[in-house]
Short mmCIF file of C-alpha atoms in Angstrom, two decimals:
data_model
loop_
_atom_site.label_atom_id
_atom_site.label_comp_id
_atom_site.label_asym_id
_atom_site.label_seq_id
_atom_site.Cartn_x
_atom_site.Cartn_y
_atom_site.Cartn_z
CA UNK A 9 -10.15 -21.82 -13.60
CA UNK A 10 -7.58 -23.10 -16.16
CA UNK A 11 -6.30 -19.51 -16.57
CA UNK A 12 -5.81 -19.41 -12.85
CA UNK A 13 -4.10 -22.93 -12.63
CA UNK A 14 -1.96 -21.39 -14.98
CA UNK A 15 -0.90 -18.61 -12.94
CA UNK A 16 -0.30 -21.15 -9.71
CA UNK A 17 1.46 -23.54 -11.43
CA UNK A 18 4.80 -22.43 -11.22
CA UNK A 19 4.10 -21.48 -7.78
CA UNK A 20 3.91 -25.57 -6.99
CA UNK A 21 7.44 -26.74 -8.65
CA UNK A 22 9.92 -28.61 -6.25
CA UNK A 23 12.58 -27.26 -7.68
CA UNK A 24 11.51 -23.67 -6.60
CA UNK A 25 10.47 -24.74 -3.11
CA UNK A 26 13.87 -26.29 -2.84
CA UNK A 27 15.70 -23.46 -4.04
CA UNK A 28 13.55 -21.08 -1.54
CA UNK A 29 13.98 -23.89 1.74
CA UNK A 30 17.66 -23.87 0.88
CA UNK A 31 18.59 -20.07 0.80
CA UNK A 32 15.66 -19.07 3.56
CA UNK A 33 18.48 -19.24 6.00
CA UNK A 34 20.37 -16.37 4.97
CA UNK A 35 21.37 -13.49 7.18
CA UNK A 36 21.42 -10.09 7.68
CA UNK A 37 23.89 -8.95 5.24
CA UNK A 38 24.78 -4.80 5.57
CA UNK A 39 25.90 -4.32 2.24
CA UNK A 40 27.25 -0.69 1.07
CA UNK A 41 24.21 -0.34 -2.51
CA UNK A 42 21.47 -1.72 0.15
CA UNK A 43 18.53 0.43 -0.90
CA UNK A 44 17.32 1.95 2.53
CA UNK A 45 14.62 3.86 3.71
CA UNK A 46 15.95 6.66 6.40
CA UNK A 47 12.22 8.25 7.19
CA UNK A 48 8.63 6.93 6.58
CA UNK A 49 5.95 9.53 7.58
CA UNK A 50 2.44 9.88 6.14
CA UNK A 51 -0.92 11.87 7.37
CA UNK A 52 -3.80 10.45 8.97
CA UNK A 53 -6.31 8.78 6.75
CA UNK A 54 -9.70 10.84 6.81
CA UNK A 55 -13.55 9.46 5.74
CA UNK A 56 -13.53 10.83 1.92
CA UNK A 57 -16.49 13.48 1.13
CA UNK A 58 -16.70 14.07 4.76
CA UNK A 59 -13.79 14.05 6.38
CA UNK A 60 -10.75 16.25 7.75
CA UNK A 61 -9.34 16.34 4.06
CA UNK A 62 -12.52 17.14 2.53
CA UNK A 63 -11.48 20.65 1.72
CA UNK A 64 -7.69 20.11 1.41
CA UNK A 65 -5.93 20.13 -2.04
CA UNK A 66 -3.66 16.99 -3.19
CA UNK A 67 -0.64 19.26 -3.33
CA UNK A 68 -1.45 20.57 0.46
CA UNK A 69 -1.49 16.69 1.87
CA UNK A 70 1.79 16.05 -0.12
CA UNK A 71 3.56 19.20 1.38
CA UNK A 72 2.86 17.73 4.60
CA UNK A 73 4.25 14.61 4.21
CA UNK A 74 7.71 16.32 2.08
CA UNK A 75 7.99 18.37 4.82
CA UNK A 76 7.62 15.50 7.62
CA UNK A 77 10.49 13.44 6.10
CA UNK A 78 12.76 16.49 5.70
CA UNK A 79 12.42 17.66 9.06
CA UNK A 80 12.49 14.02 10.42
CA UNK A 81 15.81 13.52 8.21
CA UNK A 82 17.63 16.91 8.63
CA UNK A 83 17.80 16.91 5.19
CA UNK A 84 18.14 19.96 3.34
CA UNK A 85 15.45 20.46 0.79
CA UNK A 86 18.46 20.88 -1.97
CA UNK A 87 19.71 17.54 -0.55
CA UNK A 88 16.96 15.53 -2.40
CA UNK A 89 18.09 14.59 -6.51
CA UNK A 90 14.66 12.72 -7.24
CA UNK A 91 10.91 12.81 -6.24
CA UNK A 92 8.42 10.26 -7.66
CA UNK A 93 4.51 10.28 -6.44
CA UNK A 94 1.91 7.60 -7.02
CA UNK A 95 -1.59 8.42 -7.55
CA UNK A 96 -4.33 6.78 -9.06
CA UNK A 97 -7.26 9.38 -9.89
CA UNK A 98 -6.65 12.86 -9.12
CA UNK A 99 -6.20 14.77 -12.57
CA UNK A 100 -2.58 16.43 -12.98
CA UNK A 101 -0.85 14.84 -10.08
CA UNK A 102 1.95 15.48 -12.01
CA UNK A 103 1.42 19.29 -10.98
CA UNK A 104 0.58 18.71 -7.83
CA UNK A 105 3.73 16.96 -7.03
CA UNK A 106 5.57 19.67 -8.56
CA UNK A 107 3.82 22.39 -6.32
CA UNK A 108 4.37 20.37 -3.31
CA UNK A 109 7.72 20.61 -3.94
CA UNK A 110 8.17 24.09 -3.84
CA UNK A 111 5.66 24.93 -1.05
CA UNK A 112 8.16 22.40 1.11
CA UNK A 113 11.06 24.10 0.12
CA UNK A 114 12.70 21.90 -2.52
CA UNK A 115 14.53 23.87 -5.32
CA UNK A 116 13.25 24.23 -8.81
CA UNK A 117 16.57 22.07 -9.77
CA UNK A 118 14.90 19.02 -8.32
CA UNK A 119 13.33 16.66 -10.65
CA UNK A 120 9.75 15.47 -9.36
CA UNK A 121 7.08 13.16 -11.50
CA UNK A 122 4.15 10.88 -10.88
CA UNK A 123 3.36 7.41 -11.68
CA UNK A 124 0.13 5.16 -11.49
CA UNK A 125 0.10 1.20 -10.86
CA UNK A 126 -3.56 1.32 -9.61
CA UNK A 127 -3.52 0.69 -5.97
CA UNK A 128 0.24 -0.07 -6.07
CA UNK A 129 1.45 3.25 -6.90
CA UNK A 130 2.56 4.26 -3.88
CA UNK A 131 4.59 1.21 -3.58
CA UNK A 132 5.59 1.35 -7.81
CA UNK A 133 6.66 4.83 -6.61
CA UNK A 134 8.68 3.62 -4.25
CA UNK A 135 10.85 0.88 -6.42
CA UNK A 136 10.85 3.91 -9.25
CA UNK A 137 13.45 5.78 -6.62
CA UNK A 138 15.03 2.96 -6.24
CA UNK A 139 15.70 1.84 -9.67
CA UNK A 140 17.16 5.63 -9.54
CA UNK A 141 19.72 4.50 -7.16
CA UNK A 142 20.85 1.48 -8.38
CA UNK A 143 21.38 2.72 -11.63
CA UNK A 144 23.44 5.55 -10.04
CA UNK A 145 20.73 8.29 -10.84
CA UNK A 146 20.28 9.55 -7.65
CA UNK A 147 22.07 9.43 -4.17
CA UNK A 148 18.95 10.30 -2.23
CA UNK A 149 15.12 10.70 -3.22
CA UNK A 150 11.62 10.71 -1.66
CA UNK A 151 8.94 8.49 -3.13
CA UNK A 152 5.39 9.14 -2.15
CA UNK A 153 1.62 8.41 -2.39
CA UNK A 154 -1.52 10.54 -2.56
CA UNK A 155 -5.05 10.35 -3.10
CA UNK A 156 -7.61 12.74 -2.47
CA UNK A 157 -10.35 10.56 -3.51
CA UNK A 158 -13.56 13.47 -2.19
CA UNK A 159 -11.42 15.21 -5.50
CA UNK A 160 -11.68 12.31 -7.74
CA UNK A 161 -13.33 12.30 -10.59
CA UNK A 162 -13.48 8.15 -10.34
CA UNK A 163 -14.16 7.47 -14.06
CA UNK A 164 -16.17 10.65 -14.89
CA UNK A 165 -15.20 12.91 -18.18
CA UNK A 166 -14.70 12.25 -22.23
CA UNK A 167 -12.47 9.61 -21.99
CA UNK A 168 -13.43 6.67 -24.20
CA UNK A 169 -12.40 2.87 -24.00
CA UNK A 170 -11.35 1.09 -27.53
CA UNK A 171 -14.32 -0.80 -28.86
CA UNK A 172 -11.66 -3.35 -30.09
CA UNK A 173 -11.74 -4.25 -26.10
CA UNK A 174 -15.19 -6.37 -27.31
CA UNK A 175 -12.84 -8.91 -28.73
CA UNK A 176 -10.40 -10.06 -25.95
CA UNK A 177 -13.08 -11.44 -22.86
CA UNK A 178 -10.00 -10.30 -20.78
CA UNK A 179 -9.42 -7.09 -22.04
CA UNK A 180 -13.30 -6.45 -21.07
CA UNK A 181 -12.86 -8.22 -17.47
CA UNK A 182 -10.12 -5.45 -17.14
CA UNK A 183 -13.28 -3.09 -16.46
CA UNK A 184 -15.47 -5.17 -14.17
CA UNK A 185 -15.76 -2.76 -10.95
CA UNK A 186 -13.79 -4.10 -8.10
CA UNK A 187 -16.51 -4.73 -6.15
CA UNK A 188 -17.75 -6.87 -8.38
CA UNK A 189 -14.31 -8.73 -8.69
CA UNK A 190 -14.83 -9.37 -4.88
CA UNK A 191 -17.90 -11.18 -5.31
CA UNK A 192 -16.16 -13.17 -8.15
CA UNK A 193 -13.34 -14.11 -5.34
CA UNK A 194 -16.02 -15.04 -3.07
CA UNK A 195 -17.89 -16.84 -5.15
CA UNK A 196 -15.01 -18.84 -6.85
CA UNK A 197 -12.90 -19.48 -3.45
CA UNK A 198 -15.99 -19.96 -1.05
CA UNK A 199 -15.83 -17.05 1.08
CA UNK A 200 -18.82 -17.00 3.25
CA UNK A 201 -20.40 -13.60 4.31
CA UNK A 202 -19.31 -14.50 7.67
CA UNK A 203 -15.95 -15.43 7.58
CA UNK A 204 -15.29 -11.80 5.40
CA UNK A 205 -17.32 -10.03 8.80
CA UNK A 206 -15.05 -11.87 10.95
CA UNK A 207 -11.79 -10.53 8.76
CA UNK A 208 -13.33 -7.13 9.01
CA UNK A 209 -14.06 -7.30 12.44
CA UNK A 210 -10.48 -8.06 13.21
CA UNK A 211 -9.03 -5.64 11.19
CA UNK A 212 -10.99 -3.15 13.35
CA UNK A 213 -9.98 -4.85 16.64
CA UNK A 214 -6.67 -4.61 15.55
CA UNK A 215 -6.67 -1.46 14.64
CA UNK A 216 -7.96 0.52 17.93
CA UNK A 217 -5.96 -1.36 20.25
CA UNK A 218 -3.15 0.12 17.77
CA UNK A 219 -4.10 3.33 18.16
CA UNK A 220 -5.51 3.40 21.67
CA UNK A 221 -1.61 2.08 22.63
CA UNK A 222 -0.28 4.75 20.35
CA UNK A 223 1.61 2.76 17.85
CA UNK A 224 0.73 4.84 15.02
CA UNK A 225 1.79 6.97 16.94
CA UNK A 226 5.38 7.06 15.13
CA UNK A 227 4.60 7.02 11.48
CA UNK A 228 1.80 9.79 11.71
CA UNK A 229 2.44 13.46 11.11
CA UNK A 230 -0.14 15.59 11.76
CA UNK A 231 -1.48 18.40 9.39
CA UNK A 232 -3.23 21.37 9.98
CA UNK A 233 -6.00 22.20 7.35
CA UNK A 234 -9.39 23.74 7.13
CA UNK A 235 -12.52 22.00 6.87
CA UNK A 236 -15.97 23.38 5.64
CA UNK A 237 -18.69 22.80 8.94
CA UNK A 238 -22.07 21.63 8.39
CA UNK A 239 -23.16 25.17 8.51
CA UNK A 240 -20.85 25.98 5.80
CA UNK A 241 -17.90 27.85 7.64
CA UNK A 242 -14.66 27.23 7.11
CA UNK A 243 -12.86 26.03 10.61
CA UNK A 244 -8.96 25.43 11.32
CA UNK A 245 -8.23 21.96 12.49
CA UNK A 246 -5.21 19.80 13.14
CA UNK A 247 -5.43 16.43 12.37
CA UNK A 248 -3.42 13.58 13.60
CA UNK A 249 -5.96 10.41 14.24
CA UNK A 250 -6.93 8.32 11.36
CA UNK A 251 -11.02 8.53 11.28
CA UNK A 252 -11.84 5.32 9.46
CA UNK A 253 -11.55 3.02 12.91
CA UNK A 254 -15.15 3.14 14.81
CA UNK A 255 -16.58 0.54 17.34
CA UNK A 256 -17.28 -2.61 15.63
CA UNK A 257 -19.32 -5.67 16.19
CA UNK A 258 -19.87 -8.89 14.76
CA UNK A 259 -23.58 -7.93 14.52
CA UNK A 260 -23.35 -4.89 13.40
CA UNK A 261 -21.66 -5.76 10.41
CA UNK A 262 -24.03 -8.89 9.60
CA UNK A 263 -26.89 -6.32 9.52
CA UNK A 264 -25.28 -4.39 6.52
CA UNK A 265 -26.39 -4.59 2.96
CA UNK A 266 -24.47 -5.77 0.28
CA UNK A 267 -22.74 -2.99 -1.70
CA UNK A 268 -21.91 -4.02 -5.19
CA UNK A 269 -24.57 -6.85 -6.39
CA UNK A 270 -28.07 -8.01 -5.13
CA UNK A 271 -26.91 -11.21 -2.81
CA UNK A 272 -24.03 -10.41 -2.91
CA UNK A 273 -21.55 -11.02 0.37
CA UNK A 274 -19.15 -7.97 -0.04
CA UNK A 275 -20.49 -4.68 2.50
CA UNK A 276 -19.28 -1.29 3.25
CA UNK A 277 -18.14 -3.40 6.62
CA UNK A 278 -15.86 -5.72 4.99
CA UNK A 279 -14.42 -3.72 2.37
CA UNK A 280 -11.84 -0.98 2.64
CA UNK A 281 -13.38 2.65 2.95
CA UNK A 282 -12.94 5.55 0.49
CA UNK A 283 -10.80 7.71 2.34
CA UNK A 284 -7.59 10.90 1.35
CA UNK A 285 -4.45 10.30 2.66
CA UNK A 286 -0.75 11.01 1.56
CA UNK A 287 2.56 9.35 3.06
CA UNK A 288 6.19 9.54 2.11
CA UNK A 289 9.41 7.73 2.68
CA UNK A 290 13.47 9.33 1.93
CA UNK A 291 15.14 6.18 0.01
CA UNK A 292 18.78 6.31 -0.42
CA UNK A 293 21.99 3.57 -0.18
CA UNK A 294 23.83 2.50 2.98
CA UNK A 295 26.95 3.93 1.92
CA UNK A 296 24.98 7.48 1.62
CA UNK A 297 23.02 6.86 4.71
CA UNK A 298 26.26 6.17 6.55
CA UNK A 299 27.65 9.47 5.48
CA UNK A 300 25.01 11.73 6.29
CA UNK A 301 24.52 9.87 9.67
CA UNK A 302 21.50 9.09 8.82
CA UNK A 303 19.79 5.73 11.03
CA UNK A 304 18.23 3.23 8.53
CA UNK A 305 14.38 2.21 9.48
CA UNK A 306 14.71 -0.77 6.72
CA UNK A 307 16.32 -2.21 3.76
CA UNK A 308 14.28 -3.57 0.64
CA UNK A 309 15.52 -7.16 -0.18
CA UNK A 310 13.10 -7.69 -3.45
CA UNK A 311 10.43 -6.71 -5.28
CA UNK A 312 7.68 -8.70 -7.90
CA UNK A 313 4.47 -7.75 -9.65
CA UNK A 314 2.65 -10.65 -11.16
CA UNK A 315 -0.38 -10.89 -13.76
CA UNK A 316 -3.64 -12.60 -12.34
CA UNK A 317 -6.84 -12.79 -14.22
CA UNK A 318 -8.60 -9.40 -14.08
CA UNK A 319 -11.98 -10.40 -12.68
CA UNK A 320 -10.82 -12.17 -10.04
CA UNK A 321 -7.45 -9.64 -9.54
CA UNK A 322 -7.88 -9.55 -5.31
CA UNK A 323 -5.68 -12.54 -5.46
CA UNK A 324 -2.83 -10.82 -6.64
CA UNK A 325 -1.31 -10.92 -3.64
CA UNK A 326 -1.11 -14.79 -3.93
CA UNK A 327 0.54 -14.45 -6.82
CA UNK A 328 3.13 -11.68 -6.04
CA UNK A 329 4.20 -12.52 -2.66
CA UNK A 330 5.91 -15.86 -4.00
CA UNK A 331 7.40 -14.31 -6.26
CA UNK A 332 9.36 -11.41 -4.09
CA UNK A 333 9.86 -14.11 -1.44
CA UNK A 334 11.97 -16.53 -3.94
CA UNK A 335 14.19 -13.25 -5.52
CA UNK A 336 14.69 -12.51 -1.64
CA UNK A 337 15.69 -16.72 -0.98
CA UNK A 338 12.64 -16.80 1.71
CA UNK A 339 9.84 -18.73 2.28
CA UNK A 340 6.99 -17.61 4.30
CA UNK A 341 8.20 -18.57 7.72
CA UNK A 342 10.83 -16.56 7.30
CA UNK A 343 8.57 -13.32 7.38
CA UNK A 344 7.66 -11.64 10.47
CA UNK A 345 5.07 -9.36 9.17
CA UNK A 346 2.79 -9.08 6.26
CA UNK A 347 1.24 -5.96 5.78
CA UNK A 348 -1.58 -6.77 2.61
CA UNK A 349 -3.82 -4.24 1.60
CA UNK A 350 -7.07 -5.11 2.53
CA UNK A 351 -9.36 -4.18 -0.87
CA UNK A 352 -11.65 -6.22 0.44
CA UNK A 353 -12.25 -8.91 3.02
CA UNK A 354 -12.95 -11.66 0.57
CA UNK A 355 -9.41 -11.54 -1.40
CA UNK A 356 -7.69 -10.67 1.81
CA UNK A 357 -8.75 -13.72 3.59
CA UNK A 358 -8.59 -16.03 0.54
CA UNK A 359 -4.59 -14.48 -0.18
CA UNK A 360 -3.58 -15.49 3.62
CA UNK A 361 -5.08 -18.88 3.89
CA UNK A 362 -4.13 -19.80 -0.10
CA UNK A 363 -0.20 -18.92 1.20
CA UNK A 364 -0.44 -20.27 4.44
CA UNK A 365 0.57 -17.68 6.37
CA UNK A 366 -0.40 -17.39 10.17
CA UNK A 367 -2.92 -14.90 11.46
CA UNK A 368 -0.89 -13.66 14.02
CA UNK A 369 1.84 -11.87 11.28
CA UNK A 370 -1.19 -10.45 9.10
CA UNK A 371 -2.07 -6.94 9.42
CA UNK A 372 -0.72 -6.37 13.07
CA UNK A 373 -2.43 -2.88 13.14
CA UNK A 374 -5.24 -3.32 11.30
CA UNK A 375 -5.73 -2.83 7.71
CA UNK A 376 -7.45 -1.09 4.78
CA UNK A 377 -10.94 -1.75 6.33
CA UNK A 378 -10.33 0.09 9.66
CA UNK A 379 -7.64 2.46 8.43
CA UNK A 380 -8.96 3.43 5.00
CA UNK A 381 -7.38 3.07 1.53
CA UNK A 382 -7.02 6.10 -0.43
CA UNK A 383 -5.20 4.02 -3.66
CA UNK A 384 -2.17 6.33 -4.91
CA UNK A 385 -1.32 6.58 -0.90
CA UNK A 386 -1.30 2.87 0.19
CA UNK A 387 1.69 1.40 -1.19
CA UNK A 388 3.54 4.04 0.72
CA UNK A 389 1.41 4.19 4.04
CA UNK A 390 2.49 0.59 4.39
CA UNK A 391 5.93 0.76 4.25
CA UNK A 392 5.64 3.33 6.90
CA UNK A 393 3.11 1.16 8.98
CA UNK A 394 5.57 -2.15 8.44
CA UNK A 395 8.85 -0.33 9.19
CA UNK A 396 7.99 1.72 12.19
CA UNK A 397 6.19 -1.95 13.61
CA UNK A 398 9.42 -3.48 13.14
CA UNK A 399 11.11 -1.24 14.58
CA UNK A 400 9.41 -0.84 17.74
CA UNK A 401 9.47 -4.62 18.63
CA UNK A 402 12.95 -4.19 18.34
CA UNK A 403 15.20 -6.87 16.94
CA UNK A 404 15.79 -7.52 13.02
CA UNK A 405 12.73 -9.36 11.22
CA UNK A 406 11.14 -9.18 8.31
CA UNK A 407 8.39 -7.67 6.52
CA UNK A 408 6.22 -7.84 3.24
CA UNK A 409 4.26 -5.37 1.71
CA UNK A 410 1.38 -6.46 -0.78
CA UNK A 411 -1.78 -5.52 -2.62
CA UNK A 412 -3.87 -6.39 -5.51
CA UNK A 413 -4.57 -4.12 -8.30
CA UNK A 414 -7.05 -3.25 -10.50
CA UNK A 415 -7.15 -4.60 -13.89
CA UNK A 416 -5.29 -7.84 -12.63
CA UNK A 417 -2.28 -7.51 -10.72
CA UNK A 418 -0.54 -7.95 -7.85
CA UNK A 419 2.45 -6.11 -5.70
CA UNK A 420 5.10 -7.52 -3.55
CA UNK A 421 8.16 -6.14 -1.40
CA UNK A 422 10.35 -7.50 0.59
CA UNK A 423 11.90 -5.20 3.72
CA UNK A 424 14.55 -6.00 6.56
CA UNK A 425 14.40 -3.99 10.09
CA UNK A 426 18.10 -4.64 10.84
CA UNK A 427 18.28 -3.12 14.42
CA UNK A 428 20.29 -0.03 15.36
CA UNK A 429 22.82 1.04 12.59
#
């Protein structure tokens, strides 16, 4: 507890709630070097092991997602100057970016590479492109995320931890399983059984009325891919409905085992499912966005990670979100929309009510548990989910992206929805 007081404390100074109350009414501001994202597309999010993208190769799922934004853009495949891919636990990503790239038309001259920040990747990719920009890199890239986690080896092989890791208690937290770090969260913070059923039972709510009203609608591009049958044949299928939302009741989920520890209060019900997915977003400036005539679907304002202790690292969100919100000058009223992954219903629920932050602007859509989390993919799903949200209610807000990670971390960004260029 004192390590976590630690990490709250700065959180509580007057002098930083000041500073964020005094510049939280700030406007709009169009400025030439915004960072901008001009398309945000990803697949639909299939059941791992036994879903649509059971069959379907990392480098296939990115291809579809390249070629999404492209088309959606006009862009010419030569156009892009940068690619950068998060992934979490699919061996040689790095390749599979790289073959993506040419199956979707990009030139050999184009630089592509991966990068892993656990389940913030997708979003790590993301600010990577647009470090890029700012530092005049690039005038136009595509950041992405993937996992395939049916191909994941999830820990298996040769590799070996340091035994020196026996002498730092934190350094050996780093490998408690996350489920397990979900009990600690519920155990430490008092999150009942039921009141993690009642997140996840939301999230699902949320989620079909989302897509029975079609507002994924806008953000999903579907991909055709084969799929081995049950009697081992290999069928042709497009796919454009994410498969992890199913009828839900508040019964239904109280009959469900723990998963991770005997007595434990985390299920497969309230915790996110292990699913493949892949999204992608073009980032690029104003000023280039203006030139190309291309219509900006958001601006990114800030952008924080933050250390938390590693067995309890759900709350990372807690600890990020302030952060990102003072280098934007916001508080949390001034946020429209926060999209946090959903890991788990325990550090979900404990990150919203620790920051205050009204049910109503959680997780619009549904979340992680309904929608599926495949980890290198989620930081850039959500920017697509956020963006084409606030963009269809259709006046400027704003938006936050956020997740824990594994190992002790958290993820935070800040985006604007500024209303027709």
């Amino acid at each position: 507890m004192e390590r976590l007081t630690t990490v709250f404390r700065h959180l509580n100074s007057p002098n930083v709630v000041l500073r964020e109350v005094a510049a939280s009414t700030g406007s709009f501001q169009r400025k030439p070097d915004d960072i901008v994202v001009v398309s945000a597309l990803r697949t639909p999010i299939t059941k791992a092991k036994r879903g649509g993208f059971k069959n379907t190769y990392v480098d296939d799922m990115l291809t579809a997602v390249f070629s999404g934004v492209l088309a959606d853009t006009g862009l010419s495949p030569s156009d892009i100057e940068d690619v950068c891919v998060g992934n979490v636990n699919n061996p040689k990503t790095e390749v599979a970016a790289r073959v993506a790239q040419f199956f979707s038309g990009m030139p050999e001259t184009v630089p592509v590479y991966s990068t892993n920040r656990q389940c913030a990747s997708g979003l790590q990719a993301f600010m990577n492109v647009a470090g890029s920009l700012k530092t005049g890199q690039c005038n136009i890239g595509i950041a992405a995320g993937v996992e395939s986690m049916t191909k994941s080896p999830l820990g298996g092989g040769s590799f070996e931890f340091n035994p020196r890791m026996s002498e730092d208690q934190r350094a050996m937290d780093v490998l408690i399983p996350m489920g397990l770090t979900s009990e600690n969260v519920a155990e430490r913070f008092g999150i009942t059984r039921q009141q993690q059923d009642d997140f996840a039972l939301v999230s699902q709510q949320k989620a079909a009325k989302a897509a029975a009203s079609g507002l994924f609608d806008a953000e999903i591009i579907p991909v055709t891919t084969t799929v081995e049958d049950a009697g081992g044949q290999l069928q042709k299928v497009t796919l454009s409905k994410d498969e992890g939302i199913r009828p839900t009741t508040i019964e239904g989920l109280a009959k469900l085992r723990p998963a991770f520890k005997e007595g434990g209060t985390s299920t497969a019900g309230n915790s996110s499912q292990v699913s493949d997915g892949a999204a992608a977003v073009v980032v690029t400036t104003r000023q280039e966005a203006v030139r190309r005539g291309l219509p900006v679907l958001g601006v990114l304002r800030s952008f924080a990670v933050m250390g938390c202790p590693p067995d309890i690292m759900g709350i990372g969100p807690a600890v990020a979100i302030p952060e990102a919100l003072k280098k934007a000058g916001l508080t949390v009223r001034d946020i429209d929309i926060f999209e946090i992954n959903e890991a788990f219903a325990s550090q979900a629920r404990y990150c919203v009510e620790k920051l205050g932050i009204p049910a109503d602007r959680v997780n619009p859509k549904g979340g992680a548990i309904a929608l599926g989390h495949p980890l290198g993919c989620t930081g850039t799903r959500m920017i697509a989910t956020l963006l084409h949200e606030l963009k269809r209610r259709g006046k400027p807000a704003r938006g936050v992206v956020s997740m824990c990670m594994g190992t002790g971390m958290g993820a935070a960004a800040v985006f604007e929805y500024q209303g027709a260029n």
